[in-house]
PDB file of C-alpha atoms in Angstrom:
ATOM      1  CA  MET L 215     -84.474 -57.438   4.948  1.00  0.00           C
ATOM      2  CA  LYS L 216     -87.713 -55.538   5.516  1.00  0.00           C
ATOM      3  CA  LEU L 217     -87.753 -52.966   8.332  1.00  0.00           C
ATOM      4  CA  ASP L 218     -91.094 -52.914  10.113  1.00  0.00           C
ATOM      5  CA  LEU L 219     -91.452 -49.647  11.925  1.00  0.00           C
ATOM      6  CA  ALA L 220     -94.721 -50.771  13.448  1.00  0.00           C
ATOM      7  CA  ARG L 221     -96.327 -47.825  11.709  1.00  0.00           C
ATOM      8  CA  ASP L 222     -99.316 -47.704   9.420  1.00  0.00           C
ATOM      9  CA  PRO L 223     -98.221 -45.660   6.379  1.00  0.00           C
ATOM     10  CA  ALA L 224    -101.827 -44.862   5.499  1.00  0.00           C
ATOM     11  CA  PRO L 225    -103.575 -42.102   7.449  1.00  0.00           C
ATOM     12  CA  ALA L 226    -106.004 -43.259  10.098  1.00  0.00           C
ATOM     13  CA  ALA L 227    -109.657 -43.201   9.038  1.00  0.00           C
ATOM     14  CA  SER L 228    -110.334 -40.468  11.577  1.00  0.00           C
ATOM     15  CA  ASP L 229    -107.717 -38.277   9.871  1.00  0.00           C
ATOM     16  CA  VAL L 230    -109.284 -38.334   6.393  1.00  0.00           C
ATOM     17  CA  ASP L 231    -112.293 -36.312   5.329  1.00  0.00           C
ATOM     18  CA  ALA L 232    -115.144 -38.282   3.760  1.00  0.00           C
ATOM     19  CA  GLY L 233    -114.737 -38.226  -0.006  1.00  0.00           C
ATOM     20  CA  SER L 234    -111.182 -36.959   0.261  1.00  0.00           C
ATOM     21  CA  GLU L 235    -107.828 -38.710   0.245  1.00  0.00           C
ATOM     22  CA  ALA L 236    -105.962 -35.774   1.788  1.00  0.00           C
ATOM     23  CA  PRO L 237    -105.063 -36.183   5.475  1.00  0.00           C
ATOM     24  CA  LYS L 238    -106.426 -33.591   7.878  1.00  0.00           C
ATOM     25  CA  PRO L 239    -103.894 -31.411   9.671  1.00  0.00           C
ATOM     26  CA  ARG L 240    -102.381 -33.217  12.624  1.00  0.00           C
ATOM     27  CA  LEU L 241    -104.030 -32.547  15.933  1.00  0.00           C
ATOM     28  CA  ARG L 242    -102.058 -30.785  18.620  1.00  0.00           C
ATOM     29  CA  LEU L 243    -101.138 -32.691  21.764  1.00  0.00           C
ATOM     30  CA  GLY L 244    -103.842 -31.018  23.842  1.00  0.00           C
ATOM     31  CA  GLU L 245    -106.494 -31.944  21.274  1.00  0.00           C
ATOM     32  CA  VAL L 246    -105.287 -35.555  21.224  1.00  0.00           C
ATOM     33  CA  LEU L 247    -105.406 -35.771  25.019  1.00  0.00           C
ATOM     34  CA  ARG L 248    -108.889 -34.254  25.070  1.00  0.00           C
ATOM     35  CA  ARG L 249    -110.058 -36.672  22.365  1.00  0.00           C
ATOM     36  CA  TYR L 250    -109.144 -39.563  24.675  1.00  0.00           C
ATOM     37  CA  ASP L 251    -110.632 -37.809  27.738  1.00  0.00           C
ATOM     38  CA  LEU L 252    -107.314 -37.849  29.564  1.00  0.00           C
ATOM     39  CA  ILE L 253    -107.647 -34.221  30.660  1.00  0.00           C
ATOM     40  CA  SER L 254    -110.460 -31.710  30.951  1.00  0.00           C
ATOM     41  CA  GLU L 255    -110.658 -28.469  29.012  1.00  0.00           C
ATOM     42  CA  ALA L 256    -109.890 -26.561  32.232  1.00  0.00           C
ATOM     43  CA  GLN L 257    -106.831 -28.751  32.904  1.00  0.00           C
ATOM     44  CA  LEU L 258    -105.639 -28.205  29.336  1.00  0.00           C
ATOM     45  CA  ASP L 259    -106.028 -24.441  29.637  1.00  0.00           C
ATOM     46  CA  GLY L 260    -104.156 -24.407  32.951  1.00  0.00           C
ATOM     47  CA  ALA L 261    -101.368 -26.611  31.616  1.00  0.00           C
ATOM     48  CA  LEU L 262    -101.009 -24.482  28.473  1.00  0.00           C
ATOM     49  CA  GLU L 263    -100.613 -21.388  30.625  1.00  0.00           C
ATOM     50  CA  ALA L 264     -98.128 -23.147  32.933  1.00  0.00           C
ATOM     51  CA  ALA L 265     -96.145 -24.364  29.917  1.00  0.00           C
ATOM     52  CA  ARG L 266     -96.073 -20.858  28.446  1.00  0.00           C
ATOM     53  CA  GLN L 267     -94.845 -19.341  31.703  1.00  0.00           C
ATOM     54  CA  ALA L 268     -92.196 -22.017  32.255  1.00  0.00           C
ATOM     55  CA  LYS L 269     -91.188 -21.955  28.566  1.00  0.00           C
ATOM     56  CA  GLU L 270     -91.643 -25.707  28.266  1.00  0.00           C
ATOM     57  CA  ARG L 271     -93.658 -28.041  26.092  1.00  0.00           C
ATOM     58  CA  LEU L 272     -97.218 -28.944  27.020  1.00  0.00           C
ATOM     59  CA  GLY L 273     -96.367 -32.571  27.773  1.00  0.00           C
ATOM     60  CA  GLN L 274     -93.627 -31.516  30.175  1.00  0.00           C
ATOM     61  CA  ALA L 275     -96.017 -29.187  31.986  1.00  0.00           C
ATOM     62  CA  LEU L 276     -98.709 -31.865  32.253  1.00  0.00           C
ATOM     63  CA  VAL L 277     -96.249 -34.294  33.835  1.00  0.00           C
ATOM     64  CA  ARG L 278     -94.722 -31.628  36.109  1.00  0.00           C
ATOM     65  CA  LEU L 279     -98.189 -30.604  37.305  1.00  0.00           C
ATOM     66  CA  GLY L 280     -99.056 -34.240  38.004  1.00  0.00           C
ATOM     67  CA  LEU L 281    -102.013 -34.211  35.609  1.00  0.00           C
ATOM     68  CA  LEU L 282    -100.673 -37.052  33.455  1.00  0.00           C
ATOM     69  CA  THR L 283     -97.774 -39.463  33.366  1.00  0.00           C
ATOM     70  CA  GLN L 284     -95.400 -39.620  30.436  1.00  0.00           C
ATOM     71  CA  GLU L 285     -96.759 -43.104  29.744  1.00  0.00           C
ATOM     72  CA  GLN L 286    -100.307 -41.740  29.377  1.00  0.00           C
ATOM     73  CA  ILE L 287     -99.100 -39.100  26.926  1.00  0.00           C
ATOM     74  CA  ASN L 288     -97.107 -41.698  24.961  1.00  0.00           C
ATOM     75  CA  TRP L 289    -100.124 -44.022  24.833  1.00  0.00           C
ATOM     76  CA  ALA L 290    -102.408 -41.261  23.495  1.00  0.00           C
ATOM     77  CA  LEU L 291     -99.919 -40.193  20.822  1.00  0.00           C
ATOM     78  CA  ALA L 292     -99.294 -43.785  19.723  1.00  0.00           C
ATOM     79  CA  HIS L 293    -103.026 -44.412  19.510  1.00  0.00           C
ATOM     80  CA  HIS L 294    -103.576 -41.229  17.520  1.00  0.00           C
ATOM     81  CA  LEU L 295    -100.725 -42.014  15.114  1.00  0.00           C
ATOM     82  CA  ALA L 296    -101.921 -45.636  14.779  1.00  0.00           C
ATOM     83  CA  ILE L 297     -98.594 -47.092  15.878  1.00  0.00           C
ATOM     84  CA  PRO L 298     -98.005 -49.635  18.623  1.00  0.00           C
ATOM     85  CA  TYR L 299     -96.926 -48.348  22.010  1.00  0.00           C
ATOM     86  CA  VAL L 300     -94.215 -50.407  23.665  1.00  0.00           C
ATOM     87  CA  GLU L 301     -92.713 -50.024  27.128  1.00  0.00           C
ATOM     88  CA  LEU L 302     -89.234 -51.480  26.889  1.00  0.00           C
ATOM     89  CA  GLY L 303     -87.520 -53.516  29.554  1.00  0.00           C
ATOM     90  CA  ALA L 304     -83.938 -54.717  29.338  1.00  0.00           C
ATOM     91  CA  GLU L 305     -85.058 -58.348  29.467  1.00  0.00           C
ATOM     92  CA  GLY L 306     -86.584 -58.222  25.979  1.00  0.00           C
ATOM     93  CA  ILE L 307     -83.595 -56.718  24.189  1.00  0.00           C
ATOM     94  CA  THR L 308     -80.871 -58.959  22.779  1.00  0.00           C
ATOM     95  CA  ALA L 309     -77.270 -57.827  22.455  1.00  0.00           C
ATOM     96  CA  GLU L 310     -76.904 -59.875  19.269  1.00  0.00           C
ATOM     97  CA  LEU L 311     -79.548 -57.823  17.457  1.00  0.00           C
ATOM     98  CA  ILE L 312     -78.351 -54.475  18.818  1.00  0.00           C
ATOM     99  CA  ASN L 313     -74.719 -55.206  17.940  1.00  0.00           C
ATOM    100  CA  ARG L 314     -75.637 -55.500  14.260  1.00  0.00           C
ATOM    101  CA  PHE L 315     -76.078 -51.696  14.194  1.00  0.00           C
ATOM    102  CA  PRO L 316     -73.505 -48.984  14.953  1.00  0.00           C
ATOM    103  CA  GLU L 317     -74.128 -47.691  18.470  1.00  0.00           C
ATOM    104  CA  GLY L 318     -73.886 -44.075  17.330  1.00  0.00           C
ATOM    105  CA  VAL L 319     -76.673 -44.514  14.779  1.00  0.00           C
ATOM    106  CA  LEU L 320     -78.996 -46.123  17.327  1.00  0.00           C
ATOM    107  CA  ARG L 321     -78.254 -43.427  19.907  1.00  0.00           C
ATOM    108  CA  GLU L 322     -78.756 -40.593  17.436  1.00  0.00           C
ATOM    109  CA  ALA L 323     -81.991 -42.132  16.140  1.00  0.00           C
ATOM    110  CA  TRP L 324     -83.163 -43.048  19.646  1.00  0.00           C
ATOM    111  CA  ALA L 325     -83.905 -46.495  18.243  1.00  0.00           C
ATOM    112  CA  VAL L 326     -83.832 -50.015  19.645  1.00  0.00           C
ATOM    113  CA  PRO L 327     -84.046 -53.125  17.449  1.00  0.00           C
ATOM    114  CA  LEU L 328     -86.590 -55.356  19.179  1.00  0.00           C
ATOM    115  CA  LEU L 329     -87.297 -58.472  17.208  1.00  0.00           C
ATOM    116  CA  GLU L 330     -86.372 -60.202  13.992  1.00  0.00           C
ATOM    117  CA  LEU L 331     -88.686 -62.764  12.413  1.00  0.00           C
ATOM    118  CA  ASP L 332     -87.855 -64.230   9.029  1.00  0.00           C
ATOM    119  CA  ASP L 333     -86.872 -61.192   6.958  1.00  0.00           C
ATOM    120  CA  GLU L 334     -88.705 -58.613   9.072  1.00  0.00           C
ATOM    121  CA  LEU L 335     -87.095 -56.419  11.735  1.00  0.00           C
ATOM    122  CA  ARG L 336     -89.142 -54.589  14.367  1.00  0.00           C
ATOM    123  CA  VAL L 337     -87.568 -51.396  15.695  1.00  0.00           C
ATOM    124  CA  ALA L 338     -88.793 -49.102  18.458  1.00  0.00           C
ATOM    125  CA  PHE L 339     -88.184 -45.379  17.988  1.00  0.00           C
ATOM    126  CA  ALA L 340     -88.526 -42.713  20.656  1.00  0.00           C
ATOM    127  CA  ASP L 341     -90.006 -40.520  17.919  1.00  0.00           C
ATOM    128  CA  PRO L 342     -91.410 -42.622  15.082  1.00  0.00           C
ATOM    129  CA  THR L 343     -92.295 -39.449  13.173  1.00  0.00           C
ATOM    130  CA  ASP L 344     -88.576 -38.545  12.833  1.00  0.00           C
ATOM    131  CA  GLU L 345     -88.176 -39.560   9.191  1.00  0.00           C
ATOM    132  CA  ALA L 346     -84.395 -38.991   9.168  1.00  0.00           C
ATOM    133  CA  ALA L 347     -83.908 -41.354  12.118  1.00  0.00           C
ATOM    134  CA  VAL L 348     -86.194 -43.979  10.597  1.00  0.00           C
ATOM    135  CA  GLU L 349     -84.393 -43.821   7.253  1.00  0.00           C
ATOM    136  CA  ALA L 350     -80.937 -44.033   8.882  1.00  0.00           C
ATOM    137  CA  VAL L 351     -81.866 -47.268  10.661  1.00  0.00           C
ATOM    138  CA  ALA L 352     -83.781 -48.609   7.629  1.00  0.00           C
ATOM    139  CA  ALA L 353     -80.735 -48.078   5.394  1.00  0.00           C
ATOM    140  CA  LEU L 354     -78.585 -50.154   7.745  1.00  0.00           C
ATOM    141  CA  ALA L 355     -81.258 -52.848   8.021  1.00  0.00           C
ATOM    142  CA  ARG L 356     -81.347 -53.245   4.239  1.00  0.00           C
ATOM    143  CA  LYS L 357     -77.598 -54.035   4.072  1.00  0.00           C
TER     144      LYS L 357
END
């Protein structure tokens, strides 16, 4: 069975220099949010300072300050990483598909099997860049 992580393994065109195959360094969250005009430079500077003082991550500070919602941050990151963004509701998740995986693995990986078509399985991950979590679920899907 093929595990479809809904990720594009190739770097996005915007992340590759012309004439080069090497990906550019990943942008920081603030740069991603600015690229999509979700916050102003002044808002970013204020949120960075607030995050530093509260010893929290930038995304947490932006939400706490009411500048962005978590959904807006998730959308921007998914767009930047060229992966689909899905808001899950309980109505779309089947117990049959979930029960094929050990609960502990899914909880640890923060993963939810969404859909199976033919020999392809779509899985949502809270952090699709967590390679260990992706591989743990992929190994079970291949069995």
